[in-house]
Amino acid sequence: MAQADELEDQSSGQNAVVLGDEEGKRRKRRKRGGGGVQQPMARDPLEVLGRDIMLKIMSKLDARSVALSLVASRGWHAVASSDHLWAPKCEELWHGKAHIPRVSQARGLSRLAAYSLSVLDGKRCRIMKDDLCDHAWEFHFGKGAPEYWRNLDPHWGGNGLPMRRYFHPDGSQTADPGDKVWGGHESCYCIVTGIVLGEGKIREHYVRINRWLPLYVYRKQDWSWEMSNSLYCYNSVPDAYKEGGTGPLFLVM
């Protein structure tokens, strides 16, 4: 009798272990998705929603987010590179800018390429002859200039329009008629750019007019230019309205 009870106890223990294992397996299945029911596979939103709806969604995104989706797949690239998306983003990028780069206005260029080239050109700090000649420049003396010159400058006296200077492709520079400071003398300019050999980095970069002090070049956030030294300063006059853009035709770094 005792032996029978012992066998019964062993059988009950084994059943408990088996039941415990089954319960453990069920719990694992529930964690994975439950009861062995197959979970639906994630589907590409582009396939689910279609091109037109995805275009509307992407139009609400910023340019960086749309650009990131270009590498998702060929289908996503086809949608995310659409001119319908990038044309308004180009207008948004150019809004409030002093100059629109000519390199972004080439005929037949996609709006995505126009946006990318505009961003790259907006970071350019190396001024070119096209930049000098395409813009009118406001000129004024700095605090370090002699008082006699500053007294002739409307910028300091507040009694007239700003003086303007103009650069020409033949290397000459002129002013408006009646400019009290200009004096009618002949003027020429050159652009000096020093490159570190083997590295391609700019060592020095300035514009020189006649034998006067070098004008060091700065690029502002609105893509306008400033050239200045301790005596005087040049600022490019905004001309975003110019058809075809301004500056070099090819991307310059």
mmCIF file of C-alpha atoms in Angstrom:
data_model
loop_
_atom_site.group_PDB
_atom_site.id
_atom_site.type_symbol
_atom_site.label_atom_id
_atom_site.label_comp_id
_atom_site.label_asym_id
_atom_site.label_seq_id
_atom_site.Cartn_x
_atom_site.Cartn_y
_atom_site.Cartn_z
ATOM 1 C CA MET A 1 0.000 0.000 0.000
ATOM 2 C CA ALA A 2 2.797 2.355 0.897
ATOM 3 C CA GLN A 3 4.535 1.535 -2.395
ATOM 4 C CA ALA A 4 1.381 2.358 -4.328
ATOM 5 C CA ASP A 5 1.092 5.677 -2.560
ATOM 6 C CA GLU A 6 4.743 6.450 -3.395
ATOM 7 C CA LEU A 7 4.196 5.669 -7.120
ATOM 8 C CA GLU A 8 1.103 7.855 -7.133
ATOM 9 C CA ASP A 9 3.058 10.726 -5.584
ATOM 10 C CA GLN A 10 5.819 10.376 -8.210
ATOM 11 C CA SER A 11 3.256 10.347 -11.025
ATOM 12 C CA SER A 12 1.583 13.465 -9.640
ATOM 13 C CA GLY A 13 4.934 15.222 -9.432
ATOM 14 C CA GLN A 14 5.804 14.311 -13.016
ATOM 15 C CA ASN A 15 2.407 15.559 -14.224
ATOM 16 C CA ALA A 16 2.956 18.810 -12.376
ATOM 17 C CA VAL A 17 6.313 19.283 -14.108
ATOM 18 C CA VAL A 18 4.755 18.573 -17.507
ATOM 19 C CA LEU A 19 1.900 20.956 -16.824
ATOM 20 C CA GLY A 20 4.373 23.569 -15.628
ATOM 21 C CA ASP A 21 6.370 23.254 -18.852
ATOM 22 C CA GLU A 22 3.229 23.618 -20.955
ATOM 23 C CA GLU A 23 2.213 26.721 -19.020
ATOM 24 C CA GLY A 24 5.667 28.199 -19.542
ATOM 25 C CA LYS A 25 5.437 27.581 -23.281
ATOM 26 C CA ARG A 26 2.012 29.231 -23.413
ATOM 27 C CA ARG A 27 3.361 32.276 -21.624
ATOM 28 C CA LYS A 28 6.241 32.562 -24.091
ATOM 29 C CA ARG A 29 3.813 32.318 -26.999
ATOM 30 C CA ARG A 30 1.687 35.071 -25.483
ATOM 31 C CA LYS A 31 4.744 37.292 -25.191
ATOM 32 C CA ARG A 32 5.605 36.643 -28.842
ATOM 33 C CA GLY A 33 2.099 37.395 -30.048
ATOM 34 C CA GLY A 34 -0.158 34.989 -28.308
ATOM 35 C CA GLY A 35 -1.640 31.590 -28.810
ATOM 36 C CA GLY A 36 0.276 30.788 -31.939
ATOM 37 C CA VAL A 37 -1.759 33.325 -33.934
ATOM 38 C CA GLN A 38 0.397 34.746 -36.754
ATOM 39 C CA GLN A 39 0.865 38.510 -36.501
ATOM 40 C CA PRO A 40 0.324 40.615 -39.635
ATOM 41 C CA MET A 41 3.581 41.679 -41.279
ATOM 42 C CA ALA A 42 4.428 45.417 -41.369
ATOM 43 C CA ARG A 43 3.655 46.900 -44.783
ATOM 44 C CA ASP A 44 5.328 49.748 -46.648
ATOM 45 C CA PRO A 45 3.238 52.914 -46.101
ATOM 46 C CA LEU A 46 3.840 53.822 -49.725
ATOM 47 C CA GLU A 47 2.116 50.597 -50.822
ATOM 48 C CA VAL A 48 -0.738 51.061 -48.357
ATOM 49 C CA LEU A 49 -1.442 54.767 -48.911
ATOM 50 C CA GLY A 50 -0.291 55.295 -52.480
ATOM 51 C CA ARG A 51 1.843 57.980 -54.133
ATOM 52 C CA ASP A 52 -0.638 60.871 -53.989
ATOM 53 C CA ILE A 53 -1.310 60.607 -50.258
ATOM 54 C CA MET A 54 2.398 60.160 -49.495
ATOM 55 C CA LEU A 55 3.143 63.315 -51.478
ATOM 56 C CA LYS A 56 0.645 65.231 -49.326
ATOM 57 C CA ILE A 57 2.206 63.832 -46.155
ATOM 58 C CA MET A 58 5.763 64.630 -47.267
ATOM 59 C CA SER A 59 4.768 68.154 -48.224
ATOM 60 C CA LYS A 60 4.219 68.808 -44.498
ATOM 61 C CA LEU A 61 7.716 67.597 -43.586
ATOM 62 C CA ASP A 62 10.867 69.685 -43.431
ATOM 63 C CA ALA A 63 13.469 69.366 -46.183
ATOM 64 C CA ARG A 64 15.836 67.216 -44.110
ATOM 65 C CA SER A 65 13.137 64.636 -43.336
ATOM 66 C CA VAL A 66 12.152 64.390 -46.994
ATOM 67 C CA ALA A 67 15.810 64.039 -47.992
ATOM 68 C CA LEU A 68 16.271 61.138 -45.552
ATOM 69 C CA SER A 69 13.399 59.244 -47.181
ATOM 70 C CA LEU A 70 15.215 59.339 -50.526
ATOM 71 C CA VAL A 71 17.375 56.381 -49.501
ATOM 72 C CA ALA A 72 14.549 54.142 -48.233
ATOM 73 C CA SER A 73 13.919 52.445 -51.578
ATOM 74 C CA ARG A 74 13.565 53.184 -55.276
ATOM 75 C CA GLY A 75 9.858 53.770 -54.835
ATOM 76 C CA TRP A 76 10.396 56.218 -51.993
ATOM 77 C CA HIS A 77 13.124 57.986 -53.976
ATOM 78 C CA ALA A 78 10.762 58.468 -56.896
ATOM 79 C CA VAL A 79 8.210 60.137 -54.617
ATOM 80 C CA ALA A 80 10.609 62.078 -52.389
ATOM 81 C CA SER A 81 12.490 63.599 -55.351
ATOM 82 C CA SER A 82 9.347 64.989 -56.981
ATOM 83 C CA ASP A 83 9.430 68.601 -58.176
ATOM 84 C CA HIS A 84 5.974 68.988 -56.600
ATOM 85 C CA LEU A 85 7.662 68.576 -53.212
ATOM 86 C CA TRP A 86 10.840 70.537 -53.762
ATOM 87 C CA ALA A 87 9.546 73.536 -55.720
ATOM 88 C CA PRO A 88 7.805 75.069 -52.653
ATOM 89 C CA LYS A 89 10.770 74.106 -50.461
ATOM 90 C CA CYS A 90 13.069 76.028 -52.829
ATOM 91 C CA GLU A 91 10.827 79.075 -52.556
ATOM 92 C CA GLU A 92 10.888 78.773 -48.784
ATOM 93 C CA LEU A 93 14.697 78.489 -48.790
ATOM 94 C CA TRP A 94 15.156 81.505 -51.081
ATOM 95 C CA HIS A 95 12.683 83.692 -49.201
ATOM 96 C CA GLY A 96 14.473 86.624 -47.579
ATOM 97 C CA LYS A 97 17.822 85.865 -49.244
ATOM 98 C CA ALA A 98 19.784 88.748 -50.754
ATOM 99 C CA HIS A 99 20.982 86.763 -53.767
ATOM 100 C CA ILE A 100 19.764 83.623 -55.543
ATOM 101 C CA PRO A 101 22.680 81.576 -56.921
ATOM 102 C CA ARG A 102 22.872 81.244 -60.694
ATOM 103 C CA VAL A 103 24.018 77.633 -60.297
ATOM 104 C CA SER A 104 20.554 76.746 -58.958
ATOM 105 C CA GLN A 105 18.709 78.360 -61.860
ATOM 106 C CA ALA A 106 20.070 76.270 -64.738
ATOM 107 C CA ARG A 107 17.422 75.210 -67.246
ATOM 108 C CA GLY A 108 16.209 71.636 -66.838
ATOM 109 C CA LEU A 109 17.571 71.303 -63.294
ATOM 110 C CA SER A 110 15.341 69.378 -60.876
ATOM 111 C CA ARG A 111 14.038 71.290 -57.864
ATOM 112 C CA LEU A 112 15.790 68.839 -55.541
ATOM 113 C CA ALA A 113 19.116 69.619 -57.241
ATOM 114 C CA ALA A 114 18.312 73.346 -57.163
ATOM 115 C CA TYR A 115 17.688 73.153 -53.417
ATOM 116 C CA SER A 116 20.893 71.203 -52.751
ATOM 117 C CA LEU A 117 23.060 73.494 -54.890
ATOM 118 C CA SER A 118 21.546 76.568 -53.248
ATOM 119 C CA VAL A 119 22.426 75.282 -49.785
ATOM 120 C CA LEU A 120 25.994 74.511 -50.863
ATOM 121 C CA ASP A 121 26.439 77.875 -52.577
ATOM 122 C CA GLY A 122 25.019 79.671 -49.539
ATOM 123 C CA LYS A 123 27.926 78.263 -47.506
ATOM 124 C CA ARG A 124 30.509 79.497 -50.011
ATOM 125 C CA CYS A 125 32.872 82.130 -48.607
ATOM 126 C CA ARG A 126 35.088 82.391 -51.681
ATOM 127 C CA ILE A 127 34.000 85.365 -53.764
ATOM 128 C CA MET A 128 34.324 85.183 -57.541
ATOM 129 C CA LYS A 129 34.502 87.761 -60.325
ATOM 130 C CA ASP A 130 30.881 86.947 -61.225
ATOM 131 C CA ASP A 131 29.816 87.913 -57.702
ATOM 132 C CA LEU A 132 31.641 91.232 -57.872
ATOM 133 C CA CYS A 133 30.259 92.144 -61.305
ATOM 134 C CA ASP A 134 26.690 90.910 -60.811
ATOM 135 C CA HIS A 135 25.923 93.088 -57.784
ATOM 136 C CA ALA A 136 25.908 96.771 -57.015
ATOM 137 C CA TRP A 137 27.862 97.541 -53.830
ATOM 138 C CA GLU A 138 27.172 100.050 -51.082
ATOM 139 C CA PHE A 139 30.355 101.732 -49.938
ATOM 140 C CA HIS A 140 31.046 103.566 -46.709
ATOM 141 C CA PHE A 141 34.024 104.536 -44.588
ATOM 142 C CA GLY A 142 34.761 102.881 -41.277
ATOM 143 C CA LYS A 143 35.632 104.437 -37.937
ATOM 144 C CA GLY A 144 39.321 104.156 -38.745
ATOM 145 C CA ALA A 145 39.049 106.447 -41.776
ATOM 146 C CA PRO A 146 40.117 110.102 -41.524
ATOM 147 C CA GLU A 147 37.375 112.443 -40.329
ATOM 148 C CA TYR A 148 37.490 114.430 -43.575
ATOM 149 C CA TRP A 149 36.453 111.332 -45.552
ATOM 150 C CA ARG A 150 33.748 110.408 -43.065
ATOM 151 C CA ASN A 151 32.283 113.909 -43.310
ATOM 152 C CA LEU A 152 31.809 113.359 -47.051
ATOM 153 C CA ASP A 153 30.098 110.010 -46.498
ATOM 154 C CA PRO A 154 26.255 110.028 -46.263
ATOM 155 C CA HIS A 155 26.541 106.906 -44.106
ATOM 156 C CA TRP A 156 27.969 109.071 -41.318
ATOM 157 C CA GLY A 157 26.246 112.375 -42.089
ATOM 158 C CA GLY A 158 22.819 110.883 -42.730
ATOM 159 C CA ASN A 159 22.237 113.461 -45.456
ATOM 160 C CA GLY A 160 21.864 111.440 -48.638
ATOM 161 C CA LEU A 161 21.706 108.074 -50.349
ATOM 162 C CA PRO A 162 24.491 105.543 -49.692
ATOM 163 C CA MET A 163 27.437 105.672 -52.071
ATOM 164 C CA ARG A 164 27.620 102.826 -54.561
ATOM 165 C CA ARG A 165 30.454 101.116 -56.401
ATOM 166 C CA TYR A 166 30.369 98.863 -59.467
ATOM 167 C CA PHE A 167 32.826 96.189 -60.567
ATOM 168 C CA HIS A 168 33.241 95.359 -64.255
ATOM 169 C CA PRO A 169 34.497 92.253 -66.100
ATOM 170 C CA ASP A 170 37.481 94.168 -67.539
ATOM 171 C CA GLY A 171 38.875 94.620 -64.020
ATOM 172 C CA SER A 172 37.809 98.236 -63.553
ATOM 173 C CA GLN A 173 35.604 99.833 -60.914
ATOM 174 C CA THR A 174 33.310 102.852 -61.161
ATOM 175 C CA ALA A 175 30.966 104.959 -59.011
ATOM 176 C CA ASP A 176 27.762 106.929 -59.515
ATOM 177 C CA PRO A 177 28.073 110.378 -61.164
ATOM 178 C CA GLY A 178 28.553 113.176 -58.670
ATOM 179 C CA ASP A 179 30.117 110.944 -56.010
ATOM 180 C CA LYS A 180 32.090 113.346 -53.774
ATOM 181 C CA VAL A 181 34.498 110.687 -52.586
ATOM 182 C CA TRP A 182 35.207 109.017 -55.906
ATOM 183 C CA GLY A 183 36.868 112.013 -57.535
ATOM 184 C CA GLY A 184 36.854 110.496 -61.034
ATOM 185 C CA HIS A 185 40.152 108.651 -60.632
ATOM 186 C CA GLU A 186 40.797 105.365 -62.400
ATOM 187 C CA SER A 187 40.441 102.256 -60.292
ATOM 188 C CA CYS A 188 41.112 98.553 -60.856
ATOM 189 C CA TYR A 189 40.640 95.443 -58.720
ATOM 190 C CA CYS A 190 41.854 91.865 -58.380
ATOM 191 C CA ILE A 191 40.888 88.815 -56.313
ATOM 192 C CA VAL A 192 43.693 87.126 -54.396
ATOM 193 C CA THR A 193 43.225 83.536 -53.213
ATOM 194 C CA GLY A 194 45.985 81.505 -51.590
ATOM 195 C CA ILE A 195 45.546 77.715 -51.493
ATOM 196 C CA VAL A 196 47.445 75.306 -49.228
ATOM 197 C CA LEU A 197 49.170 72.891 -51.609
ATOM 198 C CA GLY A 198 48.106 69.271 -51.260
ATOM 199 C CA GLU A 199 45.166 70.143 -48.995
ATOM 200 C CA GLY A 200 43.014 72.361 -51.192
ATOM 201 C CA LYS A 201 42.238 74.644 -48.236
ATOM 202 C CA ILE A 202 42.104 78.406 -48.615
ATOM 203 C CA ARG A 203 45.001 80.035 -46.785
ATOM 204 C CA GLU A 204 44.025 83.634 -47.504
ATOM 205 C CA HIS A 205 41.360 85.315 -49.592
ATOM 206 C CA TYR A 206 40.780 89.005 -50.252
ATOM 207 C CA VAL A 207 39.968 91.633 -52.868
ATOM 208 C CA ARG A 208 42.433 94.430 -53.567
ATOM 209 C CA ILE A 209 41.501 97.739 -55.215
ATOM 210 C CA ASN A 210 44.488 99.582 -56.675
ATOM 211 C CA ARG A 211 47.225 99.492 -54.023
ATOM 212 C CA TRP A 212 44.869 100.135 -51.129
ATOM 213 C CA LEU A 213 44.429 97.872 -48.135
ATOM 214 C CA PRO A 214 43.073 94.357 -48.837
ATOM 215 C CA LEU A 215 39.342 93.872 -48.443
ATOM 216 C CA TYR A 216 38.663 90.679 -46.506
ATOM 217 C CA VAL A 217 35.563 88.756 -47.550
ATOM 218 C CA TYR A 218 32.641 87.643 -45.352
ATOM 219 C CA ARG A 219 29.404 85.842 -46.218
ATOM 220 C CA LYS A 220 26.269 86.695 -44.250
ATOM 221 C CA GLN A 221 23.340 84.467 -43.320
ATOM 222 C CA ASP A 222 21.137 86.050 -45.984
ATOM 223 C CA TRP A 223 23.807 85.052 -48.578
ATOM 224 C CA SER A 224 24.915 88.661 -49.107
ATOM 225 C CA TRP A 225 28.596 89.644 -49.177
ATOM 226 C CA GLU A 226 30.687 92.026 -47.133
ATOM 227 C CA MET A 227 34.235 93.139 -47.938
ATOM 228 C CA SER A 228 35.991 95.334 -45.414
ATOM 229 C CA ASN A 229 39.205 96.561 -43.839
ATOM 230 C CA SER A 230 40.049 99.123 -41.176
ATOM 231 C CA LEU A 231 39.217 102.088 -43.465
ATOM 232 C CA TYR A 232 36.138 101.206 -45.521
ATOM 233 C CA CYS A 233 33.508 98.580 -46.214
ATOM 234 C CA TYR A 234 31.581 97.194 -49.201
ATOM 235 C CA ASN A 235 28.184 95.467 -48.885
ATOM 236 C CA SER A 236 26.434 93.771 -51.803
ATOM 237 C CA VAL A 237 23.012 95.246 -52.589
ATOM 238 C CA PRO A 238 20.217 92.603 -52.458
ATOM 239 C CA ASP A 239 19.087 91.547 -55.941
ATOM 240 C CA ALA A 240 17.124 88.311 -55.511
ATOM 241 C CA TYR A 241 14.728 89.595 -58.187
ATOM 242 C CA LYS A 242 17.331 89.190 -60.960
ATOM 243 C CA GLU A 243 16.200 86.656 -63.530
ATOM 244 C CA GLY A 244 18.563 83.717 -63.832
ATOM 245 C CA GLY A 245 20.260 84.360 -60.493
ATOM 246 C CA THR A 246 23.712 85.758 -59.803
ATOM 247 C CA GLY A 247 27.224 84.504 -59.140
ATOM 248 C CA PRO A 248 29.192 81.727 -60.874
ATOM 249 C CA LEU A 249 27.418 79.259 -63.129
ATOM 250 C CA PHE A 250 29.270 76.311 -61.598
ATOM 251 C CA LEU A 251 29.509 75.277 -57.959
ATOM 252 C CA VAL A 252 32.580 76.744 -56.261
ATOM 253 C CA MET A 253 33.865 75.562 -52.899
#
